[in-house]
Short mmCIF file of C-alpha atoms and ligand atoms in Angstrom, two decimals:
data_model
loop_
_atom_site.label_atom_id
_atom_site.label_comp_id
_atom_site.label_asym_id
_atom_site.label_seq_id
_atom_site.Cartn_x
_atom_site.Cartn_y
_atom_site.Cartn_z
CA MET A 1 -33.34 41.38 6.53
CA ARG A 2 -35.45 43.34 3.29
CA PRO A 3 -32.25 43.28 0.32
CA VAL A 4 -32.30 39.35 1.14
CA VAL A 5 -35.92 39.11 0.63
CA ILE A 6 -35.58 41.48 -2.67
CA ALA A 7 -32.77 39.33 -3.82
CA ALA A 8 -34.50 35.93 -2.87
CA CYS A 9 -37.59 37.28 -5.17
CA LEU A 10 -34.79 38.53 -7.52
CA LEU A 11 -33.57 34.89 -8.15
CA LEU A 12 -37.10 33.37 -9.00
CA LEU A 13 -38.31 36.15 -11.23
CA ALA A 14 -34.91 35.84 -13.62
CA PRO A 15 -35.15 32.42 -14.40
CA ILE A 16 -38.92 32.03 -15.03
CA THR A 17 -39.72 35.76 -16.70
CA ASP A 18 -38.23 37.58 -19.03
CA SER A 19 -39.82 40.50 -17.71
CA TRP A 20 -36.26 42.80 -17.76
CA TRP A 21 -36.48 42.14 -21.64
CA ALA A 22 -40.37 43.63 -21.82
CA SER A 23 -38.88 47.12 -19.87
CA GLY A 24 -36.27 46.86 -21.94
CA SER A 25 -39.03 47.52 -24.79
CA ALA A 26 -39.75 50.83 -23.09
CA VAL A 27 -37.75 52.73 -25.19
CA ILE A 28 -40.07 52.38 -28.34
CA LEU A 29 -43.63 52.44 -26.06
CA ASP A 30 -42.53 54.91 -24.43
CA PRO A 31 -39.05 56.74 -24.13
CA ARG A 32 -39.66 58.38 -20.65
CA MET A 33 -40.60 55.51 -19.15
CA VAL A 34 -36.68 54.16 -19.66
CA CYS A 35 -35.47 57.92 -17.33
CA LYS A 36 -37.70 56.50 -14.26
CA LYS A 37 -36.93 52.81 -14.52
CA ASN A 38 -33.37 54.34 -13.96
CA ARG A 39 -33.58 56.80 -12.14
CA ARG A 40 -31.26 55.14 -9.02
CA THR A 41 -28.79 54.71 -11.93
CA ARG A 42 -25.13 57.42 -12.13
CA GLY A 43 -23.56 57.44 -15.78
CA ARG A 44 -24.05 58.55 -18.89
CA LEU A 45 -27.70 57.36 -19.14
CA ALA A 46 -28.64 59.43 -15.61
CA GLN A 47 -27.29 62.15 -16.89
CA ILE A 48 -29.71 62.34 -20.12
CA CYS A 49 -32.53 61.86 -18.34
CA ARG A 50 -31.80 64.23 -15.21
CA ASN A 51 -30.54 67.42 -18.30
CA GLU A 52 -33.66 68.95 -18.88
CA THR A 53 -31.91 70.45 -22.32
CA GLY A 54 -34.64 68.46 -24.74
CA LEU A 55 -32.52 65.66 -25.37
CA LEU A 56 -35.51 63.55 -23.85
CA LYS A 57 -37.37 66.03 -26.63
CA GLU A 58 -35.87 64.72 -29.39
CA ILE A 59 -34.79 61.08 -28.64
CA ILE A 60 -39.00 61.20 -28.09
CA ARG A 61 -39.31 62.56 -31.84
CA GLY A 62 -37.07 59.83 -33.21
CA VAL A 63 -38.96 56.64 -31.42
CA THR A 64 -41.66 58.37 -33.09
CA LEU A 65 -40.09 59.07 -36.79
CA GLY A 66 -38.70 54.41 -36.27
CA ALA A 67 -42.21 54.48 -35.84
CA THR A 68 -43.59 56.02 -38.05
CA GLU A 69 -40.89 54.34 -41.52
CA CYS A 70 -41.33 51.19 -39.98
CA ALA A 71 -45.70 51.17 -40.65
CA HIS A 72 -44.19 52.74 -43.71
CA GLN A 73 -42.19 49.99 -44.34
CA PHE A 74 -44.35 47.56 -43.94
CA ARG A 75 -47.28 48.95 -44.95
CA THR A 76 -48.18 46.16 -48.15
CA ARG A 77 -47.64 43.03 -45.14
CA ARG A 78 -48.90 40.82 -43.02
CA TRP A 79 -47.03 42.37 -40.47
CA ASN A 80 -47.62 46.27 -41.24
CA CYS A 81 -45.63 48.08 -37.81
CA THR A 82 -49.10 49.26 -36.62
CA THR A 83 -48.48 50.93 -33.07
CA GLN A 84 -50.60 48.73 -31.29
CA ARG A 85 -49.60 48.72 -27.70
CA ARG A 86 -50.63 45.64 -26.80
CA SER A 87 -48.62 43.96 -29.83
CA MET A 88 -45.41 46.49 -29.75
CA ARG A 89 -45.35 44.93 -26.38
CA LYS A 90 -45.06 41.07 -27.64
CA ILE A 91 -43.23 41.78 -31.10
CA LEU A 92 -40.34 43.43 -29.06
CA MET A 93 -40.50 40.75 -25.61
CA ARG A 94 -39.55 37.87 -29.09
CA ASP A 95 -36.64 37.45 -30.68
CA THR A 96 -37.58 37.64 -34.25
CA ARG A 97 -37.12 39.29 -37.32
CA GLU A 98 -38.90 41.77 -36.60
CA THR A 99 -38.42 42.51 -33.47
CA GLY A 100 -34.72 42.76 -34.99
CA PHE A 101 -36.02 45.69 -37.44
CA VAL A 102 -38.24 47.94 -34.99
CA ASN A 103 -35.42 47.35 -32.32
CA ALA A 104 -32.24 48.90 -35.58
CA ILE A 105 -34.72 51.69 -37.07
CA THR A 106 -35.51 52.84 -33.81
CA ALA A 107 -31.57 53.31 -32.80
CA ALA A 108 -31.90 55.00 -36.40
CA GLY A 109 -34.80 57.05 -35.63
CA VAL A 110 -33.11 58.32 -32.24
CA THR A 111 -29.53 59.32 -33.65
CA TYR A 112 -31.37 60.61 -36.91
CA ALA A 113 -33.79 63.23 -34.29
CA ILE A 114 -30.73 63.97 -32.16
CA THR A 115 -27.68 65.42 -35.14
CA ARG A 116 -30.65 67.10 -37.06
CA ALA A 117 -31.76 69.03 -34.10
CA CYS A 118 -27.42 69.70 -33.32
CA THR A 119 -27.36 70.47 -37.04
CA ALA A 120 -30.69 73.24 -36.69
CA GLY A 121 -29.14 74.84 -33.56
CA SER A 122 -31.30 73.48 -31.11
CA LEU A 123 -29.71 71.41 -28.12
CA LEU A 124 -27.06 73.24 -26.48
CA GLU A 125 -25.39 70.35 -25.80
CA CYS A 126 -24.05 70.48 -29.42
CA SER A 127 -23.88 72.11 -33.01
CA CYS A 128 -23.04 70.97 -36.35
CA GLU A 129 -19.61 70.60 -36.79
CA LYS A 130 -17.28 72.54 -39.88
CA GLY A 131 -14.15 72.02 -41.25
CA ALA A 132 -13.31 68.62 -42.33
CA PRO A 133 -15.04 64.53 -41.27
CA PRO A 134 -14.04 63.83 -37.72
CA LYS A 135 -11.26 61.16 -37.81
CA SER A 136 -12.68 58.21 -35.60
CA ARG A 137 -10.55 56.97 -33.31
CA ARG A 138 -9.46 53.97 -34.65
CA GLY A 139 -8.17 56.99 -37.09
CA LYS A 140 -10.79 56.29 -40.28
CA VAL A 141 -12.87 59.24 -41.01
CA LEU A 142 -17.04 59.23 -42.13
CA PRO A 143 -17.04 56.65 -45.24
CA ILE A 144 -18.36 58.94 -47.76
CA THR A 145 -16.21 60.22 -50.60
CA LEU A 146 -16.54 62.78 -52.76
CA PRO A 147 -19.00 63.67 -55.50
CA PRO A 148 -17.08 63.04 -59.03
CA SER A 149 -16.26 67.01 -60.32
CA THR A 150 -17.55 67.82 -63.26
CA VAL A 151 -14.52 70.26 -63.82
CA PRO A 152 -11.09 68.07 -62.84
CA THR A 153 -9.43 71.03 -61.84
CA GLU A 154 -11.71 72.74 -59.43
CA ARG A 155 -10.32 73.07 -55.84
CA TRP A 156 -12.62 72.72 -53.21
CA GLN A 157 -12.26 72.61 -49.14
CA TRP A 158 -14.22 71.47 -46.41
CA GLY A 159 -17.12 74.56 -44.95
CA GLY A 160 -20.09 75.66 -44.05
CA CYS A 161 -22.02 73.28 -41.59
CA SER A 162 -21.98 69.56 -41.39
CA ASP A 163 -24.52 67.07 -39.39
CA ASN A 164 -23.07 65.94 -35.98
CA VAL A 165 -23.12 62.35 -36.77
CA ARG A 166 -20.89 61.18 -34.27
CA PHE A 167 -23.20 63.26 -31.45
CA GLY A 168 -26.21 61.93 -32.41
CA LEU A 169 -25.01 58.34 -32.85
CA ARG A 170 -22.75 58.46 -29.31
CA LYS A 171 -26.26 60.00 -26.93
CA SER A 172 -28.44 56.62 -28.79
CA ARG A 173 -25.55 54.80 -27.49
CA GLU A 174 -25.62 56.55 -24.25
CA PHE A 175 -29.49 56.04 -24.86
CA MET A 176 -30.62 52.77 -25.67
CA ASP A 177 -27.53 50.83 -25.02
CA SER A 178 -25.74 51.42 -21.32
CA ARG A 179 -28.44 49.26 -20.05
CA TYR A 180 -27.67 46.43 -21.19
CA ARG A 181 -23.62 46.59 -21.99
CA LYS A 182 -22.60 44.27 -18.55
CA ARG A 183 -25.32 41.33 -20.06
CA SER A 184 -23.94 38.41 -22.26
CA ASP A 185 -26.97 36.42 -22.92
CA ILE A 186 -28.13 35.53 -26.95
CA LYS A 187 -31.18 38.47 -26.96
CA THR A 188 -29.13 40.78 -25.66
CA MET A 189 -26.63 40.05 -27.89
CA ILE A 190 -28.81 40.77 -30.61
CA LYS A 191 -30.34 43.38 -29.18
CA LEU A 192 -27.44 45.27 -29.40
CA HIS A 193 -25.64 44.60 -32.84
CA ASN A 194 -29.84 45.33 -34.34
CA HIS A 195 -29.67 48.60 -32.17
CA ASN A 196 -25.65 48.86 -34.15
CA ALA A 197 -26.78 48.12 -37.53
CA GLY A 198 -30.07 51.17 -37.80
CA ARG A 199 -26.95 52.97 -36.19
CA LEU A 200 -24.63 51.76 -39.02
CA ALA A 201 -27.71 52.60 -41.65
CA ILE A 202 -26.73 56.81 -41.34
CA LYS A 203 -23.11 56.68 -40.68
CA ASN A 204 -22.29 53.83 -43.42
CA ASN A 205 -24.65 56.02 -45.94
CA MET A 206 -23.56 59.81 -45.43
CA ARG A 207 -23.61 61.81 -48.35
CA ILE A 208 -21.78 65.35 -49.17
CA GLU A 209 -23.16 68.55 -50.30
CA CYS A 210 -20.98 71.11 -52.48
CA LYS A 211 -21.77 75.01 -53.32
CA CYS A 212 -20.16 76.18 -56.18
CA HIS A 213 -18.43 79.80 -55.39
CA GLY A 214 -17.07 82.00 -58.26
CA VAL A 215 -18.20 84.82 -60.78
CA SER A 216 -21.65 84.12 -62.52
CA GLY A 217 -21.51 79.94 -61.32
CA SER A 218 -17.87 78.91 -62.57
CA CYS A 219 -17.49 76.98 -60.19
CA MET A 220 -13.78 78.21 -59.09
CA LEU A 221 -13.93 76.79 -55.72
CA ARG A 222 -16.90 74.58 -53.90
CA THR A 223 -17.09 74.81 -49.83
CA CYS A 224 -18.06 71.15 -49.10
CA TRP A 225 -20.04 69.41 -46.38
CA TRP A 226 -21.43 66.21 -45.28
CA ARG A 227 -25.11 65.24 -44.69
CA MET A 228 -27.04 62.45 -43.45
CA PRO A 229 -28.72 60.79 -46.06
CA THR A 230 -32.98 60.50 -45.76
CA PHE A 231 -34.88 58.94 -43.61
CA ARG A 232 -36.43 57.47 -46.11
CA GLU A 233 -33.31 55.91 -47.39
CA VAL A 234 -32.27 54.53 -44.34
CA GLY A 235 -35.47 52.57 -43.90
CA ASP A 236 -35.26 51.43 -47.25
CA LYS A 237 -31.69 50.47 -46.17
CA LEU A 238 -32.47 48.77 -43.10
CA ARG A 239 -35.43 46.94 -45.06
CA ASP A 240 -33.24 45.33 -47.35
CA ARG A 241 -31.73 43.98 -44.22
CA PHE A 242 -34.64 42.80 -42.61
CA GLU A 243 -35.25 40.54 -46.18
CA GLY A 244 -31.97 39.07 -45.76
CA ALA A 245 -32.36 38.79 -41.54
CA ALA A 246 -29.93 35.55 -40.26
CA LYS A 247 -30.82 33.61 -37.50
CA VAL A 248 -27.76 33.03 -35.00
CA ILE A 249 -27.92 30.63 -31.69
CA ALA A 250 -25.11 31.13 -28.96
CA SER A 251 -21.72 30.12 -29.29
CA ASN A 252 -20.76 27.54 -26.70
CA ASP A 253 -18.20 30.73 -25.29
CA GLY A 254 -21.01 32.33 -24.32
CA GLY A 255 -20.38 35.78 -25.06
CA SER A 256 -21.02 35.72 -29.11
CA PHE A 257 -23.65 33.99 -31.46
CA MET A 258 -22.90 32.54 -34.51
CA PRO A 259 -25.64 31.89 -37.37
CA GLU A 260 -27.75 28.49 -37.05
CA SER A 261 -26.13 26.84 -39.96
CA PRO A 262 -22.33 26.22 -40.47
CA SER A 263 -22.89 26.91 -44.36
CA ILE A 264 -24.31 30.27 -43.92
CA LYS A 265 -22.21 33.61 -44.25
CA ARG A 266 -21.26 34.65 -40.07
CA PRO A 267 -23.94 38.30 -40.19
CA GLY A 268 -21.83 41.05 -40.52
CA LYS A 269 -21.99 44.39 -38.58
CA ARG A 270 -24.86 46.20 -40.93
CA ASP A 271 -27.31 42.92 -41.22
CA ILE A 272 -30.15 42.52 -38.73
CA ILE A 273 -30.18 39.36 -37.05
CA TYR A 274 -32.78 37.23 -34.44
CA SER A 275 -33.61 34.31 -33.12
CA GLU A 276 -36.77 33.21 -33.10
CA GLU A 277 -38.46 32.11 -36.44
CA SER A 278 -41.72 34.68 -37.09
CA PRO A 279 -45.25 33.85 -36.98
CA ASP A 280 -47.09 34.09 -39.71
CA PHE A 281 -49.34 36.97 -38.66
CA CYS A 282 -52.26 35.37 -40.04
CA THR A 283 -55.27 35.28 -37.55
CA PRO A 284 -55.03 36.84 -34.63
CA ASN A 285 -53.09 35.51 -31.58
CA MET A 286 -52.11 37.72 -28.65
CA LYS A 287 -48.94 35.91 -27.58
CA THR A 288 -46.86 36.48 -30.26
CA GLY A 289 -48.58 39.83 -30.82
CA SER A 290 -50.20 39.49 -34.32
CA LEU A 291 -53.11 41.38 -34.74
CA GLY A 292 -53.85 38.96 -38.28
CA THR A 293 -55.02 39.74 -41.65
CA GLU A 294 -59.37 40.77 -41.69
CA GLY A 295 -60.09 43.85 -43.16
CA ARG A 296 -57.88 44.66 -44.34
CA GLN A 297 -56.90 45.50 -48.11
CA CYS A 298 -55.84 43.89 -50.34
CA ASN A 299 -54.41 44.15 -53.86
CA VAL A 300 -55.98 42.07 -56.66
CA SER A 301 -53.48 43.09 -59.54
CA SER A 302 -50.63 42.85 -57.08
CA ALA A 303 -48.25 39.99 -57.21
CA GLY A 304 -46.58 41.24 -54.11
CA THR A 305 -46.54 41.07 -49.91
CA ASP A 306 -50.08 43.07 -50.45
CA SER A 307 -51.59 40.33 -53.36
CA CYS A 308 -54.90 39.20 -52.22
CA ASP A 309 -53.69 35.74 -51.78
CA GLN A 310 -50.38 36.36 -49.48
CA LEU A 311 -52.30 39.07 -47.63
CA CYS A 312 -54.91 37.32 -46.76
CA CYS A 313 -52.95 34.14 -45.91
CA ARG A 314 -55.80 32.16 -48.89
CA ARG A 315 -59.07 32.87 -46.70
CA GLY A 316 -60.23 34.58 -49.35
CA TYR A 317 -61.88 38.11 -49.19
CA LYS A 318 -64.64 40.07 -50.49
CA HIS A 319 -65.98 42.92 -52.81
CA THR A 320 -66.60 46.43 -51.22
CA THR A 321 -67.18 49.75 -52.73
CA VAL A 322 -65.56 52.89 -51.21
CA LYS A 323 -66.94 56.11 -52.70
CA GLU A 324 -64.77 58.30 -53.00
CA THR A 325 -64.39 62.63 -53.56
CA GLU A 326 -62.66 63.87 -56.76
CA ASN A 327 -62.23 66.40 -58.57
CA CYS A 328 -63.89 67.11 -61.84
CA ASN A 329 -65.51 68.98 -64.63
CA CYS A 330 -62.75 70.98 -64.16
CA GLN A 331 -62.09 74.40 -65.69
CA PHE A 332 -59.31 76.36 -67.18
CA LYS A 333 -60.46 80.07 -66.39
CA TRP A 334 -58.87 83.02 -67.97
CA CYS A 335 -56.15 84.17 -65.96
CA CYS A 336 -55.14 81.71 -63.77
CA GLU A 337 -57.66 80.01 -61.66
CA VAL A 338 -58.34 75.48 -62.19
CA ILE A 339 -62.30 75.66 -60.88
CA CYS A 340 -63.09 71.96 -60.72
CA ASP A 341 -66.77 70.16 -58.83
CA THR A 342 -66.65 67.55 -56.27
CA CYS A 343 -67.55 64.42 -58.09
CA TYR A 344 -68.04 60.80 -56.00
CA VAL A 345 -66.53 57.81 -57.46
CA LYS A 346 -67.47 54.38 -56.47
CA ARG A 347 -63.87 52.37 -56.04
CA ASP A 348 -64.57 48.95 -55.76
CA ILE A 349 -61.65 47.15 -53.34
CA GLN A 350 -61.18 43.74 -51.54
CA LYS A 351 -60.76 43.23 -48.36
CA CYS A 352 -59.55 39.91 -46.45
CA LEU A 353 -62.08 37.60 -44.96
C1 NAG B 401 -26.67 69.20 -19.24
O1 NAG B 401 -26.12 70.33 -20.27
C2 NAG B 401 -25.47 70.92 -20.25
C3 NAG B 401 -24.97 71.22 -21.35
O2 NAG B 401 -23.82 70.31 -22.02
C4 NAG B 401 -24.60 70.87 -19.02
O3 NAG B 401 -23.31 71.15 -19.35
C5 NAG B 401 -24.74 69.94 -18.40
O4 NAG B 401 -23.51 69.61 -16.75
C6 NAG B 401 -25.67 68.81 -18.07
N1 NAG B 401 -26.49 68.63 -16.00
C7 NAG B 401 -26.48 67.27 -16.40
C8 NAG B 401 -27.17 66.91 -14.74
O5 NAG B 401 -26.15 66.62 -16.83
C1 NAG B 402 -52.27 47.04 -39.36
O1 NAG B 402 -52.94 46.42 -39.18
C2 NAG B 402 -53.70 46.34 -38.74
C3 NAG B 402 -54.35 45.15 -38.07
O2 NAG B 402 -54.80 43.57 -39.34
C4 NAG B 402 -55.07 46.75 -39.21
O3 NAG B 402 -56.25 47.39 -38.19
C5 NAG B 402 -54.26 48.73 -39.91
O4 NAG B 402 -56.10 49.20 -40.39
C6 NAG B 402 -53.07 48.74 -40.39
N1 NAG B 402 -53.45 49.07 -40.78
C7 NAG B 402 -52.65 50.02 -42.06
C8 NAG B 402 -52.75 51.38 -41.94
O5 NAG B 402 -52.82 48.91 -42.79
C1 NAG B 403 -51.60 47.34 -57.33
O1 NAG B 403 -50.97 46.67 -57.42
C2 NAG B 403 -50.58 47.07 -58.47
C3 NAG B 403 -49.77 45.88 -59.41
O2 NAG B 403 -49.04 46.17 -58.01
C4 NAG B 403 -50.51 48.24 -58.68
O3 NAG B 403 -49.97 48.88 -60.12
C5 NAG B 403 -51.48 49.88 -58.47
O4 NAG B 403 -50.86 50.42 -57.23
C6 NAG B 403 -51.97 48.77 -57.00
N1 NAG B 403 -52.95 49.25 -56.78
C7 NAG B 403 -53.45 49.55 -55.41
C8 NAG B 403 -54.41 50.02 -54.84
O5 NAG B 403 -52.16 49.57 -55.16
#
């Protein structure tokens, strides 16, 4: 009898809640939850979860890396990518462009942390790559180009320790995507697309570093290896994709999506996509995960997203004086010290009403 009852319950639940979607957000809120929830599954995900060699630890690092970068990229905006759980959970249950950004930067963070650990030699499963860039299944090498050489006739060769980005990309896919492969609803398609857009922000921006060899720096020979971009660069790229995010709807065939309006270009693989409009994030709303902007510090001389007008949603702002410490009366003491006093300075700041 039991299995029948459970199946019936699932059927009842499926159309009315998106509980599966909420559980999908678990990667970002707590990567360990993914393993708990998928205890009974087999396959690659289970292997990652069961293996104690540290991959999961790197995944957790990667999620934190993504969250920190998200907060940095959005620090001057109404929605500032706060890691406050209640809010983030709601953001992840929707399908707005903010959801898309969080999913993309998380997948990128996981790729990044794993790859970095491979290069550092701290994972048993992988190490850095030696030699020429690997060919992918379709025969294409990583999209990297050699930096222009100052000496046209200079010789160079692959060498050193290259970032094993292929391994990072694969593990990020296994951990973050494998649970969703069998679903083809619009939210899942968008999620997988944005995960991939996040990873491409690393893969498509690999760079080459070289070292010179030869008598007294003559650079007769260069050895070169490839490196990931900095994670700040990855964040910047994805923020650009967020600004140009494309709204999509499900196609009639049910297995793909298309731009909401036919006049818009089909989004490319690197683009962030979404299907729901964002709230304005002006006032607290627990349904949308908006915390509102009351009390946020705004900038009277800015014309951007942190201007008092924009950040405070035209509600106005109040002046507050804050005391800050500063080094002052600094004196140079022979030799070679600088001795300063600590002074208190009053600074005027503005906070949203
Ligand atoms: C854990 O990783 C090691 C190193 O790659 C591998 O040899 C082993 O089979 C893995 N164990 C499980 C349970 O997946
Ligand atoms: C982000 O926004 C929340 C809610 O308005 C606020 O409490 C928090 O201090 C902000 N964080 C930063 C770094 O400004
Ligand atoms: C306020 O905005 C101006 C103009 O964009 C900028 O130069 C200044 O550094 C900002 N101040 C703070 C405290 O962010």
